[in-house]
Amino acid sequence: MLHIAVAGATGRMGSAFMDFLEKAEGVAALSIAAHPVADENFTQLEAVAGQDGLDVVVDFSSPDATLRLAEWAAANRKPMVIGTTGFTADQLDKLAEILYPVPVLLSPNMSLMMNVAWRMMSNAAKVLPHDTIDIEIVEKHHRNKRNAPSGTALIMAQIVAEKRGWSLAESLRHNSRWGLLGERPRKEIAISSIRGGSLNSEHTIIFAGSGESLEVTHSCQTLEPFAKGALRGSRWIIRQPSGVYDLLDMMGLPEVLF
């Protein structure tokens, strides 16, 4: 039996994960409220952990809440799966520092297919000409999504920047084209964020050349793929030594897919 504590369990992704766990075999889940910084939630965690009944903490809360939860997990030597998005670079550095004693699976997108798409676009960004290919990223989400661009879109931009040897801070543009701007800069990674209604989660990266283009798109119609990935990650991370991992590590994807 795998015992999971779910932080942010009343949020959109946390609720979907709890619903998924109810149908999963060999799993027992403890729901931690949307605000896991509340003292009563840590009392719950400590009671379960004290009985050695907790195997892993899965977090879908908020960056500030995650940091405090990470301190608890590190002190109690409990592995974590973190699907929370919206971290700043400083918060990510702090998170890695706090959690060094335990294994941590950190990914802003728990879909296995999205992670395969990341590796595909990584290969494309590396091998396609750097001086003649323009790169655009378009992401769509429901109207209630809080952060823009999405954590997934930022990972896409980061992948491109790293493979091309560009500074992400200098090349990133977000929803800011307006007016007579002149020719598009070559070293630019543009992200367009669309929010509305109940739109499905969708991410597309466009490699636009002269006379041809390549698009890699990932679309999710439900939250079940993310829940499946989080559960698979939970089963995997508890068997790993301390360190920070992502789903690509779990899947064992080679650096080159084509």
Short mmCIF file of C-alpha atoms in Angstrom, two decimals:
data_model
loop_
_atom_site.label_atom_id
_atom_site.label_comp_id
_atom_site.label_asym_id
_atom_site.label_seq_id
_atom_site.Cartn_x
_atom_site.Cartn_y
_atom_site.Cartn_z
CA MET A 1 0.00 0.00 0.00
CA LEU A 2 1.32 3.43 -1.00
CA HIS A 3 0.42 6.18 1.48
CA ILE A 4 0.26 9.64 -0.11
CA ALA A 5 -0.38 13.05 1.43
CA VAL A 6 -1.81 15.47 -1.14
CA ALA A 7 -1.17 19.16 -0.52
CA GLY A 8 -3.49 21.60 -2.25
CA ALA A 9 -6.10 18.85 -2.42
CA THR A 10 -9.00 21.28 -2.80
CA GLY A 11 -7.50 23.04 -5.81
CA ARG A 12 -8.26 22.11 -9.42
CA MET A 13 -5.34 19.73 -9.95
CA GLY A 14 -5.30 18.51 -6.35
CA SER A 15 -9.00 17.63 -6.49
CA ALA A 16 -8.54 15.78 -9.76
CA PHE A 17 -5.63 13.85 -8.26
CA MET A 18 -7.66 12.91 -5.18
CA ASP A 19 -10.52 11.70 -7.40
CA PHE A 20 -8.06 9.62 -9.41
CA LEU A 21 -6.52 8.10 -6.28
CA GLU A 22 -9.94 6.98 -5.05
CA LYS A 23 -10.13 4.63 -8.04
CA ALA A 24 -6.48 3.54 -7.96
CA GLU A 25 -5.48 0.21 -6.42
CA GLY A 26 -2.95 -0.06 -3.62
CA VAL A 27 -3.13 3.62 -2.65
CA ALA A 28 -4.27 5.43 0.49
CA ALA A 29 -4.45 9.23 0.37
CA LEU A 30 -4.48 11.92 3.05
CA SER A 31 -6.01 15.20 1.89
CA ILE A 32 -4.20 18.38 2.91
CA ALA A 33 -6.19 21.58 2.34
CA ALA A 34 -5.56 24.20 -0.30
CA HIS A 35 -3.38 26.13 2.15
CA PRO A 36 -0.92 23.59 3.60
CA VAL A 37 0.78 26.27 5.70
CA ALA A 38 -2.05 25.99 8.20
CA ASP A 39 -0.88 24.45 11.48
CA GLU A 40 -3.65 21.85 11.55
CA ASN A 41 -2.42 20.43 8.25
CA PHE A 42 1.06 19.90 9.65
CA THR A 43 -0.51 18.28 12.70
CA GLN A 44 -2.17 15.79 10.34
CA LEU A 45 1.10 15.13 8.55
CA GLU A 46 3.06 14.70 11.74
CA ALA A 47 0.51 12.24 13.12
CA VAL A 48 0.71 10.05 10.03
CA ALA A 49 4.47 10.37 9.62
CA GLY A 50 4.99 9.53 13.28
CA GLN A 51 3.40 6.16 12.63
CA ASP A 52 5.66 5.62 9.60
CA GLY A 53 2.46 5.55 7.58
CA LEU A 54 3.39 8.20 5.03
CA ASP A 55 5.45 7.31 1.96
CA VAL A 56 5.38 10.48 -0.13
CA VAL A 57 3.98 14.02 -0.23
CA VAL A 58 2.44 15.16 -3.52
CA ASP A 59 2.15 18.93 -3.79
CA PHE A 60 -0.24 20.94 -5.96
CA SER A 61 -0.48 24.02 -3.76
CA SER A 62 1.32 27.36 -4.25
CA PRO A 63 5.00 28.36 -4.29
CA ASP A 64 4.99 29.88 -0.79
CA ALA A 65 3.11 26.91 0.64
CA THR A 66 5.44 24.48 -1.12
CA LEU A 67 8.50 26.04 0.50
CA ARG A 68 7.14 25.54 4.00
CA LEU A 69 5.93 22.06 3.16
CA ALA A 70 9.41 21.27 1.81
CA GLU A 71 10.95 22.21 5.16
CA TRP A 72 8.64 19.73 6.85
CA ALA A 73 9.39 16.98 4.29
CA ALA A 74 13.14 17.47 4.60
CA ALA A 75 13.02 17.42 8.41
CA ASN A 76 10.96 14.21 8.35
CA ARG A 77 12.87 12.61 5.44
CA LYS A 78 9.77 12.23 3.28
CA PRO A 79 10.07 12.17 -0.54
CA MET A 80 8.10 14.77 -2.49
CA VAL A 81 6.43 15.03 -5.88
CA ILE A 82 5.97 18.71 -6.73
CA GLY A 83 3.58 19.75 -9.49
CA THR A 84 3.09 23.30 -8.27
CA THR A 85 3.83 26.01 -10.84
CA GLY A 86 4.70 29.70 -10.69
CA PHE A 87 8.04 29.48 -8.84
CA THR A 88 10.59 32.25 -9.27
CA ALA A 89 14.20 31.28 -9.95
CA ASP A 90 15.10 32.21 -6.37
CA GLN A 91 12.30 30.02 -5.01
CA LEU A 92 13.49 27.06 -7.07
CA ASP A 93 17.02 27.51 -5.77
CA LYS A 94 15.68 27.68 -2.21
CA LEU A 95 13.57 24.58 -2.79
CA ALA A 96 16.57 22.56 -3.98
CA GLU A 97 18.56 23.78 -0.98
CA ILE A 98 15.85 22.78 1.50
CA LEU A 99 15.16 19.38 -0.02
CA TYR A 100 18.72 18.14 -0.54
CA PRO A 101 18.32 15.30 2.06
CA VAL A 102 15.36 13.68 0.24
CA PRO A 103 14.41 12.52 -3.27
CA VAL A 104 12.21 15.05 -5.07
CA LEU A 105 10.36 14.77 -8.37
CA LEU A 106 9.79 18.31 -9.66
CA SER A 107 7.81 19.01 -12.81
CA PRO A 108 5.38 21.79 -13.79
CA ASN A 109 3.65 19.29 -16.06
CA MET A 110 2.99 15.71 -14.99
CA SER A 111 1.84 14.50 -18.40
CA LEU A 112 4.14 11.83 -19.83
CA MET A 113 3.34 12.91 -23.39
CA MET A 114 4.21 16.53 -22.63
CA ASN A 115 7.59 15.41 -21.36
CA VAL A 116 8.17 13.45 -24.57
CA ALA A 117 7.22 16.61 -26.49
CA TRP A 118 9.82 18.56 -24.49
CA ARG A 119 12.52 16.13 -25.59
CA MET A 120 11.37 16.36 -29.22
CA MET A 121 11.47 20.16 -29.23
CA SER A 122 14.83 20.05 -27.48
CA ASN A 123 16.25 18.01 -30.36
CA ALA A 124 14.65 20.31 -32.95
CA ALA A 125 15.97 23.46 -31.26
CA LYS A 126 19.46 21.99 -31.30
CA VAL A 127 19.67 20.70 -34.87
CA LEU A 128 17.64 23.27 -36.84
CA PRO A 129 19.59 26.33 -38.10
CA HIS A 130 19.92 28.95 -35.39
CA ASP A 131 20.13 31.91 -37.75
CA THR A 132 17.14 31.26 -40.05
CA ILE A 133 14.47 29.70 -37.82
CA ASP A 134 12.06 31.80 -35.73
CA ILE A 135 10.51 30.26 -32.62
CA GLU A 136 7.03 30.99 -31.26
CA ILE A 137 5.21 29.33 -28.37
CA VAL A 138 1.42 29.48 -27.96
CA GLU A 139 -0.29 28.22 -24.80
CA LYS A 140 -4.01 28.02 -24.03
CA HIS A 141 -5.75 27.46 -20.70
CA HIS A 142 -9.10 27.94 -18.95
CA ARG A 143 -9.99 31.37 -17.63
CA ASN A 144 -9.20 30.49 -13.99
CA LYS A 145 -5.52 29.69 -14.47
CA ARG A 146 -3.62 32.15 -12.30
CA ASN A 147 -0.17 32.40 -13.85
CA ALA A 148 0.92 33.42 -17.32
CA PRO A 149 2.85 32.26 -19.12
CA SER A 150 2.30 28.73 -17.89
CA GLY A 151 5.10 26.86 -16.18
CA THR A 152 5.08 24.43 -19.09
CA ALA A 153 5.55 27.24 -21.63
CA LEU A 154 8.46 28.64 -19.63
CA ILE A 155 10.10 25.22 -19.61
CA MET A 156 9.68 25.12 -23.40
CA ALA A 157 11.36 28.51 -23.73
CA GLN A 158 14.13 27.47 -21.36
CA ILE A 159 14.79 24.32 -23.39
CA VAL A 160 15.14 26.35 -26.60
CA ALA A 161 17.41 28.94 -24.98
CA GLU A 162 19.72 26.29 -23.52
CA LYS A 163 19.99 24.34 -26.78
CA ARG A 164 20.74 27.50 -28.74
CA GLY A 165 23.11 29.04 -26.23
CA TRP A 166 20.90 32.09 -25.74
CA SER A 167 20.14 34.04 -22.59
CA LEU A 168 16.51 33.32 -21.68
CA ALA A 169 16.16 36.68 -19.95
CA GLU A 170 17.33 38.54 -23.06
CA SER A 171 15.47 36.49 -25.68
CA LEU A 172 12.08 35.92 -24.01
CA ARG A 173 9.10 38.01 -25.14
CA HIS A 174 5.61 37.53 -23.69
CA ASN A 175 2.40 38.95 -25.18
CA SER A 176 4.12 42.21 -26.04
CA ARG A 177 3.92 42.72 -29.81
CA TRP A 178 2.02 45.89 -30.63
CA GLY A 179 2.53 48.67 -33.11
CA LEU A 180 5.24 49.22 -35.69
CA LEU A 181 8.07 47.12 -34.27
CA GLY A 182 10.12 46.43 -37.35
CA GLU A 183 11.61 43.08 -38.29
CA ARG A 184 11.41 40.27 -35.78
CA PRO A 185 14.72 39.73 -33.94
CA ARG A 186 16.36 36.38 -34.69
CA LYS A 187 17.30 35.64 -31.09
CA GLU A 188 13.76 35.86 -29.78
CA ILE A 189 11.54 33.28 -28.12
CA ALA A 190 7.99 34.62 -28.09
CA ILE A 191 5.22 33.24 -25.87
CA SER A 192 1.54 34.03 -26.43
CA SER A 193 -0.83 33.18 -23.55
CA ILE A 194 -4.53 32.65 -24.19
CA ARG A 195 -7.04 32.44 -21.32
CA GLY A 196 -10.75 31.87 -21.71
CA GLY A 197 -13.77 29.81 -20.74
CA SER A 198 -13.04 26.13 -20.21
CA LEU A 199 -10.34 25.84 -22.87
CA ASN A 200 -8.32 22.65 -22.78
CA SER A 201 -4.67 22.87 -21.81
CA GLU A 202 -2.69 23.16 -25.04
CA HIS A 203 0.92 24.04 -25.80
CA THR A 204 2.39 24.50 -29.27
CA ILE A 205 5.93 25.40 -30.30
CA ILE A 206 6.45 26.65 -33.84
CA PHE A 207 9.78 26.48 -35.65
CA ALA A 208 9.17 28.85 -38.58
CA GLY A 209 11.58 28.87 -41.50
CA SER A 210 11.44 30.15 -45.06
CA GLY A 211 8.95 28.07 -47.04
CA GLU A 212 8.35 25.54 -44.26
CA SER A 213 7.55 25.24 -40.58
CA LEU A 214 7.47 22.58 -37.89
CA GLU A 215 4.95 22.50 -35.03
CA VAL A 216 4.93 20.31 -31.94
CA THR A 217 1.60 20.43 -30.08
CA HIS A 218 0.46 18.79 -26.89
CA SER A 219 -3.20 18.98 -25.87
CA CYS A 220 -4.98 17.59 -22.81
CA GLN A 221 -8.75 17.11 -22.77
CA THR A 222 -8.90 16.11 -19.09
CA LEU A 223 -6.69 16.24 -16.01
CA GLU A 224 -6.38 12.45 -15.84
CA PRO A 225 -3.02 12.29 -17.70
CA PHE A 226 -1.52 14.64 -15.11
CA ALA A 227 -2.93 12.55 -12.27
CA LYS A 228 -1.55 9.35 -13.82
CA GLY A 229 1.86 10.93 -14.15
CA ALA A 230 1.83 12.14 -10.55
CA LEU A 231 0.93 8.68 -9.24
CA ARG A 232 3.54 6.98 -11.40
CA GLY A 233 6.05 9.56 -10.19
CA SER A 234 5.08 8.87 -6.57
CA ARG A 235 5.74 5.15 -6.94
CA TRP A 236 9.08 5.87 -8.61
CA ILE A 237 10.50 8.63 -6.41
CA ILE A 238 10.28 6.66 -3.16
CA ARG A 239 12.87 4.22 -4.58
CA GLN A 240 15.39 6.89 -5.54
CA PRO A 241 18.35 8.31 -3.59
CA SER A 242 18.22 11.95 -2.51
CA GLY A 243 18.30 14.47 -5.35
CA VAL A 244 16.07 16.51 -7.63
CA TYR A 245 14.54 14.61 -10.56
CA ASP A 246 12.01 15.26 -13.31
CA LEU A 247 9.73 13.02 -15.35
CA LEU A 248 12.36 12.65 -18.07
CA ASP A 249 14.58 10.98 -15.47
CA MET A 250 11.74 8.69 -14.46
CA MET A 251 10.94 7.77 -18.06
CA GLY A 252 14.59 7.20 -18.93
CA LEU A 253 14.26 9.08 -22.21
CA PRO A 254 17.48 9.25 -24.25
CA GLU A 255 18.91 12.66 -25.09
CA VAL A 256 18.20 12.12 -28.80
CA LEU A 257 14.80 10.80 -29.92
CA PHE A 258 15.33 11.09 -33.66
#
